[in-house]
Amino acid sequence: MKTNSKYSRRRFLQVSLTAAGTGAVLAACSTAPAAPTAGPSAPAQAQPTVKPAAPAVVSGGNTFWFHSSNETESRRPVVEAWFKKNYPNTTLKIEVTPSGFFDKVMAQIAAGDSPDLIYMHESQVTNFARQGALLSVEPFLKATPLMGDAAKYPIDLFRRDSAWKGELFALPVGFAVLMLRYNKTMFDKEGVKPPTDQWTWNDLRDSAAALTKDTIKAGQPDQWGWNGWQTDWMPSSWPLIKSFGGQHFDAARGKSEIAQAGGVAALDFMQSTWCGKTRSAPTPAARKQLQSGTVQLFEGGKAGMDFILSQNVNSSLKVIGDKFETGLELYPAGPNGRFVRAGGTSYAIPSRTKNAQVAWELIRYLVGDEDANREAAQYKDGNPLIQLDYVLKYNAPQNALSDKWKKIVTDGFQKYGTVVQYAAIGEYPNVFSAALDKAAECSTSAQKSADEIAAQTDKLLKDLK
Amino acid sequence: MATRLRVAGHAKRTGGLRRSEWKWAYLFIALNLAGFLTFSLGPILTSLTMAFMNWSILKPPEFAGLANIARLLDDDQFFLTLGNTAFFVAGSVALVTVFAFLVAVLLNQPIRGRTIFRTVFFLPSVTLIVSVAMIWQWLLNPQGGVLNYLLQQIGVAQPQWLADRKLAMPTLIMISVWQNVGYYAIIYLAGLQGIPREYYEAAEIDGASSLQRMLRITVPLIAQTTFFVVVTSLISSWQVFELPYLLTGGGPANATRTLMMYTYSQAFGSFRMGYASLISWVMFLLIFLVTITQWMLARRREHTVEM
């Protein structure tokens, strides 16, 4: 029997679904976020209009929003003190997202609820810039140059390798050099000569092979000469590729160049550390498992050599304690010369910020003023600093390794520095890492691996266009 | 007259409720319905429209027609991750169903400490996935892990559980089964306890063996529960993300990269929201088709039994 009710269930559902459907379709068609008001395509809009002498006015409800990952948490007191001094009436909101930072911040910018200043990493800056999510820092640099001695600031280094369409979209506030660390006790015990500043990659591999042993007769090595490259963290292998004359992409980042001679030679070298008589490093997949949790191969005395970032040397030495003696050396050279990954913490100004000028002033302070560097160094051991003087003054270990550390950092800064070039273009890190995993199985040639990377990358780049 | 009165009385009620009661009913569900429309149906329909657009979050969406579908058909990574996921689903659903049933049968026996065993089996399913991943990472560590240490003691070669392309996905399946078997065993247990004891007693009098009682009584009568277990585990297995993300990151060589991981990477790594929406819809259709097929097969089987 039909009901006479004015609001039948069927009617109610019909009305609800129609409304929802219409709403959703309308939402899908109309919620397109507005184009960035001052994206990279319109750098002119980002031109600072306020002179540095006159502090900019904070808009957006009198709140300045700084969103960072935990890497920049150490600068919190410095930033707070700066705001208290320069903008006492402004509410400073500092948000820290340790995990999933880049996804979250991109969603915030896209939603128009944008932070005013964000942490940025060299591996992400191109991805963000390509989307129009960041303001170019070039107009700011022209209007108000950096404080202090600009020659000591590695801006040219970053502009050379980390720019997008010729412009910088993030400014480093921390500088770290990738260096070689070795277990001197193991070298002495095995009668192998330790690394020198003249070492090539071949020297490293040959010594590593001599250190690699199955000490517990488990059927495979449990002591490795070289801890290997972290293939999903591309800065670790980038200096090697470059020292063999390889490149990930061409200058315009429109085509893969890894399958050219230099790239293939680098991959061939990496493969030689996983396969055959020169086997001296765990495969990338095995390394990932071996390095997990509380197990750390180098600190555990199970790897003769490893890479380490300059600002982490102190904390590493504390973990190692008296277990063995540690040595430090420059990253080895290849046929094309010696290269050292130099990079670190950067800050960027989102394209939808309401306080671009204030954000720029804060960056200027953090990269150029000794007070900021000193306070940041005291707040947390191992916090990477910027400008060579400050790095040497505040980041160096205070022990027998101090002089060596300073020499490596200075050379890395001034002679061999290179910023990782790949800058996370879509799926590229995964393509590269997966191909190396296959190469480590020793059943394919380096040329084939390189061809596979190049084919997938070219398709990827074509898609992105 | 009596009939008319009854009809007239019924006219004021729909489905056992008076008209005034309906208003209250609608009011009570209104909040829930509004939430569903706003946070579920709205985004679902939006994602359907997005599947035919290119949207990189910061730039306005552009209508792409069938371009995303064409890209999907030419996308090796999509088919690779689809295959990986299908392998995971087949392995984990089959093993979870069988082991959960067997565990439930054991836990249904009048043994001492039964409650403790039930708790122990259920514990992994309420443990945080991050903790599960960390524990297994330690157990499976190729150098110094407990499992490999024990294997070494009995002279077995040490497998690279998560670092070997052929072993990594079976290892993840094993961990997934370990984690979920307790939950589904509890569901099975509820089903087993609903089977009248008389059936077993009658079969015992007729001389049926334990195996015959299980195959002829338990398995057919628990078919509805099995259907529920298969469907729910199938849906959750298709969406597997955390376990491979935490334990292998999708490696080695993408051997454990699942469809959900790929969707996430497309959406938040490459900022292809339209394409990621399309992959999500393909995944939904796959789950939907498999579930419907399963449901139809179950219905046919029921019908055959009734005949």
mmCIF file of C-alpha atoms in Angstrom, chain A residues 1 3-10 12-13 16-17 20-22 24-25 27-29 31-36 100 102-103 106-107 109-111 124 127-128 130-134 216-218 220-224 283 285-295 297 302 351-352 424-427 430-431 433-435 437-438 441 443 456 459-460 463-464, chain B residues 7 10-15 19 22-23 26 29-30 33 36-37 41-47 49-50 53 55-61 71 74-77 80 134 136-138 140-144 148 152 156-166 245 247-255 257 261-262 264-273 275:
data_model
loop_
_atom_site.group_PDB
_atom_site.id
_atom_site.type_symbol
_atom_site.label_atom_id
_atom_site.label_comp_id
_atom_site.label_asym_id
_atom_site.label_seq_id
_atom_site.Cartn_x
_atom_site.Cartn_y
_atom_site.Cartn_z
ATOM 1 C CA MET A 1 0.000 0.000 0.000
ATOM 2 C CA THR A 3 1.672 5.940 1.778
ATOM 3 C CA ASN A 4 0.093 9.352 1.538
ATOM 4 C CA SER A 5 2.924 10.869 3.475
ATOM 5 C CA LYS A 6 4.146 14.130 2.003
ATOM 6 C CA TYR A 7 7.735 13.074 2.677
ATOM 7 C CA SER A 8 8.007 9.536 1.382
ATOM 8 C CA ARG A 9 11.333 7.763 1.732
ATOM 9 C CA ARG A 10 11.675 7.443 -2.015
ATOM 10 C CA PHE A 12 13.392 12.059 0.228
ATOM 11 C CA LEU A 13 16.125 9.959 -1.304
ATOM 12 C CA SER A 16 18.797 14.167 -1.490
ATOM 13 C CA LEU A 17 20.626 12.376 -4.273
ATOM 14 C CA ALA A 20 24.118 15.870 -3.767
ATOM 15 C CA GLY A 21 24.816 15.040 -7.380
ATOM 16 C CA THR A 22 24.181 18.564 -8.527
ATOM 17 C CA ALA A 24 29.146 17.586 -6.412
ATOM 18 C CA VAL A 25 29.139 18.330 -10.133
ATOM 19 C CA ALA A 27 31.696 21.657 -6.898
ATOM 20 C CA ALA A 28 33.859 19.779 -9.340
ATOM 21 C CA CYS A 29 33.346 22.417 -11.978
ATOM 22 C CA THR A 31 36.137 24.792 -7.071
ATOM 23 C CA ALA A 32 39.134 25.266 -9.271
ATOM 24 C CA PRO A 33 41.628 27.091 -7.147
ATOM 25 C CA ALA A 34 42.491 30.515 -8.329
ATOM 26 C CA ALA A 35 45.758 30.798 -10.174
ATOM 27 C CA PRO A 36 48.638 31.877 -7.995
ATOM 28 C CA GLY A 100 54.516 14.005 5.041
ATOM 29 C CA PHE A 102 55.568 18.296 1.373
ATOM 30 C CA ASP A 103 52.147 16.717 0.742
ATOM 31 C CA MET A 106 51.220 21.631 -1.089
ATOM 32 C CA ALA A 107 47.621 20.993 -0.055
ATOM 33 C CA ILE A 109 49.020 26.273 -0.722
ATOM 34 C CA ALA A 110 46.515 24.790 -3.173
ATOM 35 C CA ALA A 111 43.647 25.427 -0.780
ATOM 36 C CA GLN A 124 61.480 19.176 -4.020
ATOM 37 C CA ASN A 127 58.476 20.063 -8.251
ATOM 38 C CA PHE A 128 56.981 22.960 -6.337
ATOM 39 C CA ARG A 130 56.931 23.768 -11.707
ATOM 40 C CA GLN A 131 53.469 23.875 -10.131
ATOM 41 C CA GLY A 132 53.668 27.607 -9.518
ATOM 42 C CA ALA A 133 53.627 27.014 -5.766
ATOM 43 C CA LEU A 134 56.656 29.180 -4.975
ATOM 44 C CA ILE A 216 80.459 -15.958 10.771
ATOM 45 C CA LYS A 217 80.398 -18.460 7.896
ATOM 46 C CA ALA A 218 76.767 -17.658 7.077
ATOM 47 C CA GLN A 220 77.301 -14.405 2.615
ATOM 48 C CA PRO A 221 79.295 -11.422 3.863
ATOM 49 C CA ASP A 222 78.393 -9.936 7.208
ATOM 50 C CA GLN A 223 81.260 -7.424 7.139
ATOM 51 C CA TRP A 224 81.081 -4.976 4.240
ATOM 52 C CA THR A 283 72.563 -4.322 -2.557
ATOM 53 C CA ALA A 285 67.411 -3.330 -1.069
ATOM 54 C CA ALA A 286 69.536 -5.246 1.426
ATOM 55 C CA ARG A 287 71.055 -1.995 2.664
ATOM 56 C CA LYS A 288 67.593 -0.653 3.356
ATOM 57 C CA GLN A 289 66.803 -3.687 5.500
ATOM 58 C CA LEU A 290 70.196 -3.743 7.194
ATOM 59 C CA GLN A 291 69.985 -0.075 8.112
ATOM 60 C CA SER A 292 66.523 -0.387 9.612
ATOM 61 C CA GLY A 293 65.557 0.041 13.218
ATOM 62 C CA THR A 294 68.393 -0.088 15.680
ATOM 63 C CA VAL A 295 70.737 -1.849 13.286
ATOM 64 C CA LEU A 297 75.977 -1.127 9.729
ATOM 65 C CA LYS A 302 79.986 -3.982 10.216
ATOM 66 C CA SER A 351 53.171 31.907 -4.107
ATOM 67 C CA ARG A 352 49.990 32.485 -2.107
ATOM 68 C CA ALA A 424 62.392 15.214 -7.833
ATOM 69 C CA ILE A 425 60.683 15.344 -11.173
ATOM 70 C CA GLY A 426 57.581 13.278 -10.634
ATOM 71 C CA GLU A 427 58.308 9.563 -10.534
ATOM 72 C CA ASN A 430 61.420 5.703 -8.134
ATOM 73 C CA VAL A 431 62.420 4.939 -11.739
ATOM 74 C CA SER A 433 65.940 3.436 -7.638
ATOM 75 C CA ALA A 434 64.027 0.495 -9.157
ATOM 76 C CA ALA A 435 66.498 0.207 -12.041
ATOM 77 C CA ASP A 437 67.628 -2.616 -7.592
ATOM 78 C CA LYS A 438 67.505 -4.698 -10.769
ATOM 79 C CA GLU A 441 70.754 -8.597 -9.131
ATOM 80 C CA SER A 443 71.704 -10.294 -14.388
ATOM 81 C CA GLN A 456 60.957 5.638 -18.702
ATOM 82 C CA LYS A 459 58.196 9.214 -21.267
ATOM 83 C CA LEU A 460 57.775 10.821 -17.875
ATOM 84 C CA ASP A 463 53.994 13.522 -19.931
ATOM 85 C CA LEU A 464 54.900 16.443 -17.701
ATOM 86 C CA VAL B 7 -6.811 0.794 6.760
ATOM 87 C CA HIS B 10 -2.517 2.335 8.675
ATOM 88 C CA ALA B 11 -2.597 5.314 6.338
ATOM 89 C CA LYS B 12 -1.095 7.444 9.039
ATOM 90 C CA ARG B 13 1.766 5.036 9.505
ATOM 91 C CA THR B 14 4.484 4.197 7.058
ATOM 92 C CA GLY B 15 6.753 1.297 7.722
ATOM 93 C CA ARG B 19 4.103 10.722 10.198
ATOM 94 C CA TRP B 22 9.108 10.124 10.434
ATOM 95 C CA LYS B 23 9.982 13.757 10.892
ATOM 96 C CA TYR B 26 14.689 12.261 9.338
ATOM 97 C CA ILE B 29 19.638 10.911 10.420
ATOM 98 C CA ALA B 30 20.017 14.406 8.979
ATOM 99 C CA LEU B 33 23.323 12.170 6.038
ATOM 100 C CA PHE B 36 27.848 11.490 4.189
ATOM 101 C CA LEU B 37 26.826 13.842 1.409
ATOM 102 C CA LEU B 41 29.328 11.237 -1.750
ATOM 103 C CA GLY B 42 30.509 14.720 -2.733
ATOM 104 C CA PRO B 43 34.196 13.787 -2.982
ATOM 105 C CA ILE B 44 33.312 10.467 -4.638
ATOM 106 C CA LEU B 45 31.361 12.173 -7.403
ATOM 107 C CA THR B 46 33.983 14.898 -7.651
ATOM 108 C CA SER B 47 36.704 12.311 -8.096
ATOM 109 C CA THR B 49 34.602 14.067 -12.758
ATOM 110 C CA MET B 50 38.277 14.589 -11.942
ATOM 111 C CA MET B 53 40.425 16.132 -16.135
ATOM 112 C CA TRP B 55 44.528 18.852 -12.374
ATOM 113 C CA SER B 56 47.874 19.577 -10.768
ATOM 114 C CA ILE B 57 46.328 21.138 -7.631
ATOM 115 C CA LEU B 58 47.607 24.665 -8.085
ATOM 116 C CA LYS B 59 46.404 25.241 -11.596
ATOM 117 C CA PRO B 60 42.712 25.091 -12.533
ATOM 118 C CA PRO B 61 41.498 21.675 -13.736
ATOM 119 C CA ARG B 71 47.545 7.138 -20.543
ATOM 120 C CA ASP B 74 49.909 2.771 -21.905
ATOM 121 C CA ASP B 75 51.184 2.900 -18.327
ATOM 122 C CA ASP B 76 53.538 0.033 -17.493
ATOM 123 C CA GLN B 77 53.701 1.062 -13.837
ATOM 124 C CA LEU B 80 52.904 -3.691 -12.768
ATOM 125 C CA MET B 134 59.076 -2.420 13.084
ATOM 126 C CA TRP B 136 58.901 -7.707 11.567
ATOM 127 C CA GLN B 137 61.703 -5.593 10.193
ATOM 128 C CA TRP B 138 63.772 -6.621 13.165
ATOM 129 C CA LEU B 140 63.478 -10.442 9.253
ATOM 130 C CA ASN B 141 66.701 -8.482 9.265
ATOM 131 C CA PRO B 142 68.981 -10.424 6.906
ATOM 132 C CA GLN B 143 71.968 -9.897 9.181
ATOM 133 C CA GLY B 144 71.300 -10.599 12.825
ATOM 134 C CA ASN B 148 67.712 -15.873 9.981
ATOM 135 C CA GLN B 152 71.464 -20.503 10.401
ATOM 136 C CA VAL B 156 69.596 -23.307 6.181
ATOM 137 C CA ALA B 157 70.799 -20.557 3.828
ATOM 138 C CA GLN B 158 69.734 -17.129 5.038
ATOM 139 C CA PRO B 159 66.988 -15.629 2.864
ATOM 140 C CA GLN B 160 66.907 -11.917 2.092
ATOM 141 C CA TRP B 161 63.248 -11.777 3.070
ATOM 142 C CA LEU B 162 62.433 -8.228 2.056
ATOM 143 C CA ALA B 163 65.437 -7.526 -0.147
ATOM 144 C CA ASP B 164 64.878 -10.319 -2.654
ATOM 145 C CA ARG B 165 62.509 -9.471 -5.486
ATOM 146 C CA LYS B 166 60.955 -12.954 -5.508
ATOM 147 C CA TYR B 245 55.109 1.453 2.399
ATOM 148 C CA LEU B 247 58.628 -2.277 5.190
ATOM 149 C CA THR B 248 59.945 -2.048 1.645
ATOM 150 C CA GLY B 249 58.900 1.313 0.252
ATOM 151 C CA GLY B 250 57.598 -0.638 -2.743
ATOM 152 C CA GLY B 251 60.965 -2.232 -3.551
ATOM 153 C CA PRO B 252 63.047 -4.049 -4.433
ATOM 154 C CA ALA B 253 62.640 -2.969 -8.053
ATOM 155 C CA ASN B 254 58.938 -2.151 -7.466
ATOM 156 C CA ALA B 255 58.202 -5.786 -6.606
ATOM 157 C CA ARG B 257 54.628 -1.516 -5.030
ATOM 158 C CA MET B 261 51.016 3.286 -3.384
ATOM 159 C CA TYR B 262 51.058 4.159 -7.053
ATOM 160 C CA TYR B 264 49.333 8.071 -3.780
ATOM 161 C CA SER B 265 52.533 8.722 -5.693
ATOM 162 C CA GLN B 266 50.611 10.009 -8.714
ATOM 163 C CA ALA B 267 48.453 12.274 -6.564
ATOM 164 C CA PHE B 268 51.010 13.676 -4.153
ATOM 165 C CA GLY B 269 54.339 12.976 -5.852
ATOM 166 C CA SER B 270 53.508 13.904 -9.416
ATOM 167 C CA PHE B 271 50.457 16.066 -8.571
ATOM 168 C CA ARG B 272 48.286 14.337 -11.149
ATOM 169 C CA MET B 273 45.008 14.426 -9.305
ATOM 170 C CA TYR B 275 44.983 10.503 -13.221
#
